[in-house]
């Protein structure tokens, strides 16, 4: 198993555009979480999905949305991009959701907004 | 609000010296605390969690509820320990999702 995979690795967008980031969890994992990591900061929680339902949402504007597919992969969508959205976006998967289950992180997608 | 504080952005030690990476948290209940590590060009990975009380790669961390701290320690640092270290907290209301500190970069010099 390659672990959690994310695509694309890097992308550059212009202010006002929208972007879709993709994540494939470890085989057998049913929960996916998204984090935003701005340079010099720790990751900040955006969303969690389990069994295709949103189970948690961080303090992010409605421009951010996500979904999970029947195969447990996930997409993060960001509309009306702002310069401040430039960050590393991390996806993490876990077997189920809850405190006792370890999250495994992907390599991230580096988004640059110009 | 729940928060994790790592007061040092950078910690530089010589090989063989003891290391202590500080982490303080704010949460009034019973949190679960973690240390994550990111080596150069690698993904973020779990180093240890307080609930397992393990020693991983010579590192240990003890949860001190009185001081709300979860400091990471190693008696003798190795060059391969050089990495970015993040302390993280999970609690009942977060359903397993993690609140991270800003991280401490550990540099172990030969």
PDB file of C-alpha atoms in Angstrom:
ATOM      1  CA  UNK A   1       0.000   0.000   0.000  1.00  0.00           C
ATOM      2  CA  UNK A   2       1.398   3.384  -1.001  1.00  0.00           C
ATOM      3  CA  UNK A   3      -0.216   5.028   1.956  1.00  0.00           C
ATOM      4  CA  UNK A   4      -2.392   8.091   1.605  1.00  0.00           C
ATOM      5  CA  UNK A   5      -2.017   9.644  -1.831  1.00  0.00           C
ATOM      6  CA  UNK A   6      -2.868  13.172  -2.887  1.00  0.00           C
ATOM      7  CA  UNK A   7      -3.076  14.901  -6.234  1.00  0.00           C
ATOM      8  CA  UNK A   8      -1.869  17.123  -7.635  1.00  0.00           C
ATOM      9  CA  UNK A   9       1.469  17.632  -5.895  1.00  0.00           C
ATOM     10  CA  UNK A  10       1.632  21.323  -6.703  1.00  0.00           C
ATOM     11  CA  UNK A  11      -0.593  23.807  -8.421  1.00  0.00           C
ATOM     12  CA  UNK A  12      -0.732  27.496  -9.052  1.00  0.00           C
ATOM     13  CA  UNK A  13      -4.020  29.375  -9.280  1.00  0.00           C
ATOM     14  CA  UNK A  14      -5.099  32.978  -9.655  1.00  0.00           C
ATOM     15  CA  UNK A  15      -7.218  34.892  -7.185  1.00  0.00           C
ATOM     16  CA  UNK A  16     -10.908  34.273  -7.723  1.00  0.00           C
ATOM     17  CA  UNK A  17     -10.448  30.861  -9.317  1.00  0.00           C
ATOM     18  CA  UNK A  18     -11.543  27.610  -7.762  1.00  0.00           C
ATOM     19  CA  UNK A  19      -9.523  24.491  -7.074  1.00  0.00           C
ATOM     20  CA  UNK A  20     -10.183  20.810  -6.434  1.00  0.00           C
ATOM     21  CA  UNK A  21      -7.746  18.703  -4.456  1.00  0.00           C
ATOM     22  CA  UNK A  22      -7.961  14.930  -4.305  1.00  0.00           C
ATOM     23  CA  UNK A  23      -7.107  12.332  -1.720  1.00  0.00           C
ATOM     24  CA  UNK A  24      -7.088   8.539  -1.685  1.00  0.00           C
ATOM     25  CA  UNK A  25      -6.989   6.966   1.772  1.00  0.00           C
ATOM     26  CA  UNK A  26      -5.151   3.852   2.818  1.00  0.00           C
ATOM     27  CA  UNK A  27      -7.015   0.760   1.694  1.00  0.00           C
ATOM     28  CA  UNK A  28      -9.599  -0.144   4.327  1.00  0.00           C
ATOM     29  CA  UNK A  29      -9.682   3.299   5.899  1.00  0.00           C
ATOM     30  CA  UNK A  30     -13.111   4.880   5.918  1.00  0.00           C
ATOM     31  CA  UNK A  31     -12.382   8.280   7.426  1.00  0.00           C
ATOM     32  CA  UNK A  32     -10.643  11.186   5.714  1.00  0.00           C
ATOM     33  CA  UNK A  33      -9.672  14.494   7.262  1.00  0.00           C
ATOM     34  CA  UNK A  34      -8.341  17.622   5.585  1.00  0.00           C
ATOM     35  CA  UNK A  35      -5.873  20.069   7.107  1.00  0.00           C
ATOM     36  CA  UNK A  36      -4.421  23.357   5.910  1.00  0.00           C
ATOM     37  CA  UNK A  37      -0.811  24.129   6.764  1.00  0.00           C
ATOM     38  CA  UNK A  38       0.300  27.681   6.197  1.00  0.00           C
ATOM     39  CA  UNK A  39       4.056  28.271   6.108  1.00  0.00           C
ATOM     40  CA  UNK A  40       5.477  28.411   9.606  1.00  0.00           C
ATOM     41  CA  UNK A  41       2.354  27.045  11.261  1.00  0.00           C
ATOM     42  CA  UNK A  42       1.098  23.652  12.297  1.00  0.00           C
ATOM     43  CA  UNK A  43      -1.689  21.963  10.329  1.00  0.00           C
ATOM     44  CA  UNK A  44      -5.173  23.341  10.952  1.00  0.00           C
ATOM     45  CA  UNK A  45      -8.228  21.100  10.729  1.00  0.00           C
ATOM     46  CA  UNK A  46     -10.693  21.839   7.903  1.00  0.00           C
ATOM     47  CA  UNK A  47     -13.054  18.852   7.498  1.00  0.00           C
ATOM     48  CA  UNK A  48     -13.549  15.257   8.465  1.00  0.00           C
ATOM     49  CA  UNK A  49     -15.617  12.726   6.524  1.00  0.00           C
ATOM     50  CA  UNK A  50     -16.607   9.246   7.557  1.00  0.00           C
ATOM     51  CA  UNK A  51     -18.771   6.919   5.520  1.00  0.00           C
ATOM     52  CA  UNK A  52     -19.412   9.753   3.061  1.00  0.00           C
ATOM     53  CA  UNK A  53     -20.880  12.035   5.722  1.00  0.00           C
ATOM     54  CA  UNK A  54     -19.337  15.169   7.135  1.00  0.00           C
ATOM     55  CA  UNK A  55     -18.456  14.493  10.765  1.00  0.00           C
ATOM     56  CA  UNK A  56     -16.522  17.600  11.621  1.00  0.00           C
ATOM     57  CA  UNK A  57     -15.765  21.058  10.315  1.00  0.00           C
ATOM     58  CA  UNK A  58     -13.098  23.493  11.380  1.00  0.00           C
ATOM     59  CA  UNK A  59     -13.248  27.257  11.417  1.00  0.00           C
ATOM     60  CA  UNK A  60     -13.077  27.860   7.669  1.00  0.00           C
ATOM     61  CA  UNK A  61     -15.368  29.930   5.438  1.00  0.00           C
ATOM     62  CA  UNK A  62     -18.065  28.434   3.232  1.00  0.00           C
ATOM     63  CA  UNK A  63     -15.748  28.787   0.240  1.00  0.00           C
ATOM     64  CA  UNK A  64     -14.263  25.536   1.468  1.00  0.00           C
ATOM     65  CA  UNK A  65     -16.248  22.368   0.829  1.00  0.00           C
ATOM     66  CA  UNK A  66     -15.500  18.686   0.589  1.00  0.00           C
ATOM     67  CA  UNK A  67     -17.062  15.368  -0.151  1.00  0.00           C
ATOM     68  CA  UNK A  68     -16.273  11.698   0.159  1.00  0.00           C
ATOM     69  CA  UNK A  69     -17.025   9.118  -2.482  1.00  0.00           C
ATOM     70  CA  UNK A  70     -18.264   5.509  -2.151  1.00  0.00           C
ATOM     71  CA  UNK A  71     -14.679   4.266  -2.502  1.00  0.00           C
ATOM     72  CA  UNK A  72     -13.762   6.555   0.462  1.00  0.00           C
ATOM     73  CA  UNK A  73     -11.614   8.881  -1.612  1.00  0.00           C
ATOM     74  CA  UNK A  74     -12.244  12.549  -1.047  1.00  0.00           C
ATOM     75  CA  UNK A  75     -12.149  15.943  -2.718  1.00  0.00           C
ATOM     76  CA  UNK A  76     -11.552  19.322  -1.166  1.00  0.00           C
ATOM     77  CA  UNK A  77     -12.925  22.272  -3.105  1.00  0.00           C
ATOM     78  CA  UNK A  78     -12.044  25.884  -2.552  1.00  0.00           C
ATOM     79  CA  UNK A  79     -13.944  28.622  -4.393  1.00  0.00           C
ATOM     80  CA  UNK A  80     -13.074  32.271  -4.959  1.00  0.00           C
ATOM     81  CA  UNK A  81      -9.447  31.747  -4.045  1.00  0.00           C
ATOM     82  CA  UNK A  82      -7.675  34.356  -1.963  1.00  0.00           C
ATOM     83  CA  UNK A  83      -3.957  34.937  -1.595  1.00  0.00           C
ATOM     84  CA  UNK A  84      -4.280  33.700   1.977  1.00  0.00           C
ATOM     85  CA  UNK A  85      -5.383  30.288   0.750  1.00  0.00           C
ATOM     86  CA  UNK A  86      -1.818  29.599  -0.338  1.00  0.00           C
ATOM     87  CA  UNK A  87      -0.761  26.671   1.805  1.00  0.00           C
ATOM     88  CA  UNK A  88       0.035  22.990   1.963  1.00  0.00           C
ATOM     89  CA  UNK A  89      -3.188  20.993   2.091  1.00  0.00           C
ATOM     90  CA  UNK A  90      -2.871  17.703   3.915  1.00  0.00           C
ATOM     91  CA  UNK A  91      -5.177  14.756   3.799  1.00  0.00           C
ATOM     92  CA  UNK A  92      -5.183  12.169   6.563  1.00  0.00           C
ATOM     93  CA  UNK A  93      -6.993   8.860   6.730  1.00  0.00           C
ATOM     94  CA  UNK A  94      -7.937   6.641   9.637  1.00  0.00           C
ATOM     95  CA  UNK A  95      -9.705   3.349  10.014  1.00  0.00           C
ATOM     96  CA  UNK A  96     -12.786   4.910  11.553  1.00  0.00           C
ATOM     97  CA  UNK A  97     -13.337   8.224  13.326  1.00  0.00           C
ATOM     98  CA  UNK A  98     -12.757   9.050  16.952  1.00  0.00           C
ATOM     99  CA  UNK A  99      -9.997   9.775  19.409  1.00  0.00           C
ATOM    100  CA  UNK A 100      -8.398   6.369  19.516  1.00  0.00           C
ATOM    101  CA  UNK A 101      -7.652   5.956  15.849  1.00  0.00           C
ATOM    102  CA  UNK A 102      -4.342   7.059  14.404  1.00  0.00           C
ATOM    103  CA  UNK A 103      -4.413   9.409  11.438  1.00  0.00           C
ATOM    104  CA  UNK A 104      -2.027   8.721   8.558  1.00  0.00           C
ATOM    105  CA  UNK A 105      -1.024  11.724   6.529  1.00  0.00           C
ATOM    106  CA  UNK A 106      -0.476  12.122   2.830  1.00  0.00           C
ATOM    107  CA  UNK A 107       2.359  14.128   1.292  1.00  0.00           C
ATOM    108  CA  UNK A 108       0.151  17.136   0.731  1.00  0.00           C
ATOM    109  CA  UNK A 109      -0.769  19.409  -2.171  1.00  0.00           C
ATOM    110  CA  UNK A 110       1.088  22.701  -2.341  1.00  0.00           C
ATOM    111  CA  UNK A 111      -1.338  25.416  -3.509  1.00  0.00           C
ATOM    112  CA  UNK A 112      -0.014  28.792  -4.547  1.00  0.00           C
ATOM    113  CA  UNK A 113      -2.500  31.579  -5.242  1.00  0.00           C
ATOM    114  CA  UNK A 114      -1.172  34.557  -7.201  1.00  0.00           C
TER     115      UNK A 114
ATOM    116  CA  UNK B   1     -10.658  27.404  23.364  1.00  0.00           C
ATOM    117  CA  UNK B   2      -8.399  24.393  22.986  1.00  0.00           C
ATOM    118  CA  UNK B   3      -4.858  25.319  22.128  1.00  0.00           C
ATOM    119  CA  UNK B   4      -1.406  23.767  21.848  1.00  0.00           C
ATOM    120  CA  UNK B   5       1.672  25.892  22.458  1.00  0.00           C
ATOM    121  CA  UNK B   6       5.202  25.007  21.449  1.00  0.00           C
ATOM    122  CA  UNK B   7       7.304  27.911  22.704  1.00  0.00           C
ATOM    123  CA  UNK B   8      10.465  27.153  20.731  1.00  0.00           C
ATOM    124  CA  UNK B   9      10.556  27.551  16.956  1.00  0.00           C
ATOM    125  CA  UNK B  10      14.050  26.176  16.776  1.00  0.00           C
ATOM    126  CA  UNK B  11      16.079  23.994  19.117  1.00  0.00           C
ATOM    127  CA  UNK B  12      19.696  23.288  18.331  1.00  0.00           C
ATOM    128  CA  UNK B  13      21.753  20.722  20.270  1.00  0.00           C
ATOM    129  CA  UNK B  14      24.929  18.723  19.772  1.00  0.00           C
ATOM    130  CA  UNK B  15      24.909  15.003  19.157  1.00  0.00           C
ATOM    131  CA  UNK B  16      24.791  13.103  22.434  1.00  0.00           C
ATOM    132  CA  UNK B  17      23.205  15.969  24.361  1.00  0.00           C
ATOM    133  CA  UNK B  18      19.791  15.628  26.019  1.00  0.00           C
ATOM    134  CA  UNK B  19      16.801  17.042  24.220  1.00  0.00           C
ATOM    135  CA  UNK B  20      13.536  18.425  25.578  1.00  0.00           C
ATOM    136  CA  UNK B  21      10.895  19.789  23.237  1.00  0.00           C
ATOM    137  CA  UNK B  22       8.261  21.685  25.152  1.00  0.00           C
ATOM    138  CA  UNK B  23       4.516  21.438  24.647  1.00  0.00           C
ATOM    139  CA  UNK B  24       1.757  23.000  26.697  1.00  0.00           C
ATOM    140  CA  UNK B  25      -1.931  22.661  26.053  1.00  0.00           C
ATOM    141  CA  UNK B  26      -5.151  24.266  27.171  1.00  0.00           C
ATOM    142  CA  UNK B  27      -8.107  21.962  27.687  1.00  0.00           C
ATOM    143  CA  UNK B  28     -10.015  21.376  30.871  1.00  0.00           C
ATOM    144  CA  UNK B  29     -11.073  17.799  30.216  1.00  0.00           C
ATOM    145  CA  UNK B  30      -9.156  14.620  29.374  1.00  0.00           C
ATOM    146  CA  UNK B  31      -7.356  15.141  26.092  1.00  0.00           C
ATOM    147  CA  UNK B  32      -5.300  12.746  24.089  1.00  0.00           C
ATOM    148  CA  UNK B  33      -1.846  14.113  23.305  1.00  0.00           C
ATOM    149  CA  UNK B  34       0.455  13.210  20.449  1.00  0.00           C
ATOM    150  CA  UNK B  35       3.841  14.032  19.032  1.00  0.00           C
ATOM    151  CA  UNK B  36       4.126  14.031  15.249  1.00  0.00           C
ATOM    152  CA  UNK B  37       7.415  14.285  13.389  1.00  0.00           C
ATOM    153  CA  UNK B  38       8.259  15.352   9.873  1.00  0.00           C
ATOM    154  CA  UNK B  39      11.708  14.442   8.565  1.00  0.00           C
ATOM    155  CA  UNK B  40      13.094  16.300   5.576  1.00  0.00           C
ATOM    156  CA  UNK B  41      11.137  15.481   2.405  1.00  0.00           C
ATOM    157  CA  UNK B  42       8.889  13.027   4.234  1.00  0.00           C
ATOM    158  CA  UNK B  43       5.282  13.151   5.287  1.00  0.00           C
ATOM    159  CA  UNK B  44       4.009  13.914   8.742  1.00  0.00           C
ATOM    160  CA  UNK B  45       4.002  10.787  10.881  1.00  0.00           C
ATOM    161  CA  UNK B  46       3.022   9.848  14.387  1.00  0.00           C
ATOM    162  CA  UNK B  47       5.955   9.558  16.777  1.00  0.00           C
ATOM    163  CA  UNK B  48       4.146   8.719  19.964  1.00  0.00           C
ATOM    164  CA  UNK B  49       0.929   9.175  21.871  1.00  0.00           C
ATOM    165  CA  UNK B  50       0.558   9.577  25.606  1.00  0.00           C
ATOM    166  CA  UNK B  51      -2.011   6.828  25.928  1.00  0.00           C
ATOM    167  CA  UNK B  52       0.418   4.138  24.807  1.00  0.00           C
ATOM    168  CA  UNK B  53       3.232   5.260  27.139  1.00  0.00           C
ATOM    169  CA  UNK B  54       5.821   3.872  24.721  1.00  0.00           C
ATOM    170  CA  UNK B  55       9.360   4.934  23.998  1.00  0.00           C
ATOM    171  CA  UNK B  56       9.842   5.419  20.266  1.00  0.00           C
ATOM    172  CA  UNK B  57      13.321   5.983  18.812  1.00  0.00           C
ATOM    173  CA  UNK B  58      14.465   6.758  22.356  1.00  0.00           C
ATOM    174  CA  UNK B  59      11.886   9.523  22.793  1.00  0.00           C
ATOM    175  CA  UNK B  60       9.452   9.620  25.691  1.00  0.00           C
ATOM    176  CA  UNK B  61       6.748  12.056  26.705  1.00  0.00           C
ATOM    177  CA  UNK B  62       4.777  12.217  29.926  1.00  0.00           C
ATOM    178  CA  UNK B  63       1.430  13.898  30.231  1.00  0.00           C
ATOM    179  CA  UNK B  64       1.414  16.256  33.218  1.00  0.00           C
ATOM    180  CA  UNK B  65      -2.175  17.291  33.765  1.00  0.00           C
ATOM    181  CA  UNK B  66      -1.279  19.618  36.618  1.00  0.00           C
ATOM    182  CA  UNK B  67       1.048  21.645  34.409  1.00  0.00           C
ATOM    183  CA  UNK B  68      -0.937  20.873  31.226  1.00  0.00           C
ATOM    184  CA  UNK B  69       2.289  19.836  29.551  1.00  0.00           C
ATOM    185  CA  UNK B  70       3.441  17.009  27.311  1.00  0.00           C
ATOM    186  CA  UNK B  71       7.145  17.601  26.804  1.00  0.00           C
ATOM    187  CA  UNK B  72       9.125  15.315  24.494  1.00  0.00           C
ATOM    188  CA  UNK B  73      12.453  14.088  25.810  1.00  0.00           C
ATOM    189  CA  UNK B  74      15.428  12.088  24.661  1.00  0.00           C
ATOM    190  CA  UNK B  75      18.532  11.559  26.781  1.00  0.00           C
ATOM    191  CA  UNK B  76      21.049  11.434  23.913  1.00  0.00           C
ATOM    192  CA  UNK B  77      20.227  13.179  20.651  1.00  0.00           C
ATOM    193  CA  UNK B  78      21.301  11.700  17.313  1.00  0.00           C
ATOM    194  CA  UNK B  79      21.839  13.535  14.036  1.00  0.00           C
ATOM    195  CA  UNK B  80      18.973  11.583  12.473  1.00  0.00           C
ATOM    196  CA  UNK B  81      16.617  13.144  15.027  1.00  0.00           C
ATOM    197  CA  UNK B  82      16.864  16.433  13.139  1.00  0.00           C
ATOM    198  CA  UNK B  83      13.310  17.151  11.991  1.00  0.00           C
ATOM    199  CA  UNK B  84      10.220  19.232  12.579  1.00  0.00           C
ATOM    200  CA  UNK B  85       8.253  18.159  15.642  1.00  0.00           C
ATOM    201  CA  UNK B  86       4.594  18.944  16.227  1.00  0.00           C
ATOM    202  CA  UNK B  87       2.645  18.467  19.403  1.00  0.00           C
ATOM    203  CA  UNK B  88      -1.061  17.786  18.849  1.00  0.00           C
ATOM    204  CA  UNK B  89      -4.189  17.406  20.934  1.00  0.00           C
ATOM    205  CA  UNK B  90      -7.407  15.533  20.382  1.00  0.00           C
ATOM    206  CA  UNK B  91     -10.445  15.646  22.626  1.00  0.00           C
ATOM    207  CA  UNK B  92     -13.946  14.302  22.787  1.00  0.00           C
ATOM    208  CA  UNK B  93     -15.482  17.215  20.953  1.00  0.00           C
ATOM    209  CA  UNK B  94     -12.991  17.032  18.116  1.00  0.00           C
ATOM    210  CA  UNK B  95     -13.833  13.387  17.354  1.00  0.00           C
ATOM    211  CA  UNK B  96     -10.236  12.523  16.790  1.00  0.00           C
ATOM    212  CA  UNK B  97      -9.283  15.536  14.749  1.00  0.00           C
ATOM    213  CA  UNK B  98      -6.096  17.130  15.808  1.00  0.00           C
ATOM    214  CA  UNK B  99      -5.191  20.565  17.090  1.00  0.00           C
ATOM    215  CA  UNK B 100      -1.532  21.168  16.320  1.00  0.00           C
ATOM    216  CA  UNK B 101       1.061  23.458  17.770  1.00  0.00           C
ATOM    217  CA  UNK B 102       3.225  25.558  15.468  1.00  0.00           C
ATOM    218  CA  UNK B 103       6.055  23.085  15.643  1.00  0.00           C
ATOM    219  CA  UNK B 104       9.664  23.062  16.793  1.00  0.00           C
ATOM    220  CA  UNK B 105      12.530  22.472  14.428  1.00  0.00           C
ATOM    221  CA  UNK B 106      15.152  20.287  16.066  1.00  0.00           C
ATOM    222  CA  UNK B 107      18.658  20.521  14.693  1.00  0.00           C
ATOM    223  CA  UNK B 108      21.229  18.058  16.002  1.00  0.00           C
ATOM    224  CA  UNK B 109      24.779  19.079  15.182  1.00  0.00           C
ATOM    225  CA  UNK B 110      27.647  16.582  14.857  1.00  0.00           C
TER     226      UNK B 110
END
